[in-house]
């Protein structure tokens, strides 16, 4: 039930903020140590590998939406030209 869930989430969030702020230096340290194991070229390759699929999906979705909108606009121009003649 969303009405009962919202106060619980708010309470939990307010109670967890100080705890997370105390953990922030530890998290920074762990992440820094892990990232320092990789060279800049290795990090670049990892990021490119992860982003490649997402970028491909953006391109495909953009092409499909462009084709659909182009078809709709073309159809509307044909209809408008037919009405105006």
Short mmCIF file of C-alpha atoms in Angstrom, two decimals:
data_model
loop_
_atom_site.label_atom_id
_atom_site.label_comp_id
_atom_site.label_asym_id
_atom_site.label_seq_id
_atom_site.Cartn_x
_atom_site.Cartn_y
_atom_site.Cartn_z
CA UNK A 1 0.00 0.00 0.00
CA UNK A 2 1.69 3.25 -1.13
CA UNK A 3 0.02 5.33 1.61
CA UNK A 4 1.60 3.21 4.33
CA UNK A 5 4.88 2.76 2.48
CA UNK A 6 5.73 6.46 2.03
CA UNK A 7 6.06 7.31 5.77
CA UNK A 8 8.20 4.22 6.34
CA UNK A 9 10.49 5.13 3.44
CA UNK A 10 10.79 8.71 4.69
CA UNK A 11 11.61 7.49 8.22
CA UNK A 12 14.17 5.00 6.92
CA UNK A 13 15.79 7.59 4.64
CA UNK A 14 16.08 10.18 7.41
CA UNK A 15 17.61 7.59 9.77
CA UNK A 16 20.07 6.29 7.17
CA UNK A 17 21.52 9.64 6.02
CA UNK A 18 23.86 10.14 9.03
CA UNK A 19 24.98 6.52 8.80
CA UNK A 20 25.75 6.86 5.09
CA UNK A 21 27.64 10.10 5.71
CA UNK A 22 29.85 8.26 8.20
CA UNK A 23 30.48 5.50 5.65
CA UNK A 24 31.36 7.93 2.86
CA UNK A 25 35.14 8.04 3.58
CA UNK A 26 35.26 4.24 3.68
CA UNK A 27 33.39 3.96 0.40
CA UNK A 28 35.71 6.55 -1.19
CA UNK A 29 38.73 4.60 0.00
CA UNK A 30 37.49 1.24 -1.28
CA UNK A 31 36.47 2.63 -4.66
CA UNK A 32 39.77 4.49 -4.97
CA UNK A 33 41.75 1.34 -4.20
CA UNK A 34 39.79 -0.70 -6.71
CA UNK A 35 40.13 1.88 -9.47
CA UNK A 36 43.85 2.33 -8.84
CA UNK A 37 44.37 -1.30 -9.87
CA UNK A 38 43.47 -0.39 -13.46
CA UNK A 39 45.38 1.71 -15.94
CA UNK A 40 43.57 4.59 -17.67
CA UNK A 41 43.46 2.52 -20.88
CA UNK A 42 41.87 -0.42 -19.06
CA UNK A 43 39.23 1.83 -17.49
CA UNK A 44 38.52 3.35 -20.91
CA UNK A 45 38.04 -0.12 -22.42
CA UNK A 46 35.72 -1.19 -19.60
CA UNK A 47 33.57 1.93 -19.96
CA UNK A 48 33.44 1.66 -23.75
CA UNK A 49 32.45 -1.99 -23.49
CA UNK A 50 29.61 -1.22 -21.10
CA UNK A 51 28.38 1.79 -23.07
CA UNK A 52 28.49 0.18 -26.52
CA UNK A 53 25.24 -1.77 -26.13
CA UNK A 54 23.39 1.19 -24.63
CA UNK A 55 24.50 3.51 -27.42
CA UNK A 56 23.45 0.96 -30.03
CA UNK A 57 19.98 0.77 -28.48
CA UNK A 58 19.71 4.58 -28.49
CA UNK A 59 20.64 4.63 -32.18
CA UNK A 60 18.17 1.87 -33.07
CA UNK A 61 15.33 3.45 -31.08
CA UNK A 62 16.08 6.85 -32.63
CA UNK A 63 15.97 5.36 -36.12
CA UNK A 64 12.69 3.56 -35.49
CA UNK A 65 11.01 6.57 -33.92
CA UNK A 66 12.29 8.79 -36.72
CA UNK A 67 10.89 6.39 -39.32
CA UNK A 68 7.49 6.22 -37.63
CA UNK A 69 7.24 10.00 -37.20
CA UNK A 70 8.42 10.55 -40.75
CA UNK A 71 5.74 8.18 -42.03
CA UNK A 72 3.06 9.92 -39.97
CA UNK A 73 4.11 13.37 -41.20
CA UNK A 74 4.24 12.14 -44.79
CA UNK A 75 0.77 10.65 -44.43
CA UNK A 76 -0.56 13.91 -42.98
CA UNK A 77 0.87 15.92 -45.89
CA UNK A 78 -0.79 13.57 -48.38
CA UNK A 79 -4.12 13.91 -46.54
CA UNK A 80 -3.84 17.72 -46.33
CA UNK A 81 -2.94 17.97 -50.03
CA UNK A 82 -5.94 15.78 -50.90
CA UNK A 83 -8.29 17.94 -48.84
CA UNK A 84 -6.99 21.22 -50.29
CA UNK A 85 -7.34 20.13 -53.94
#
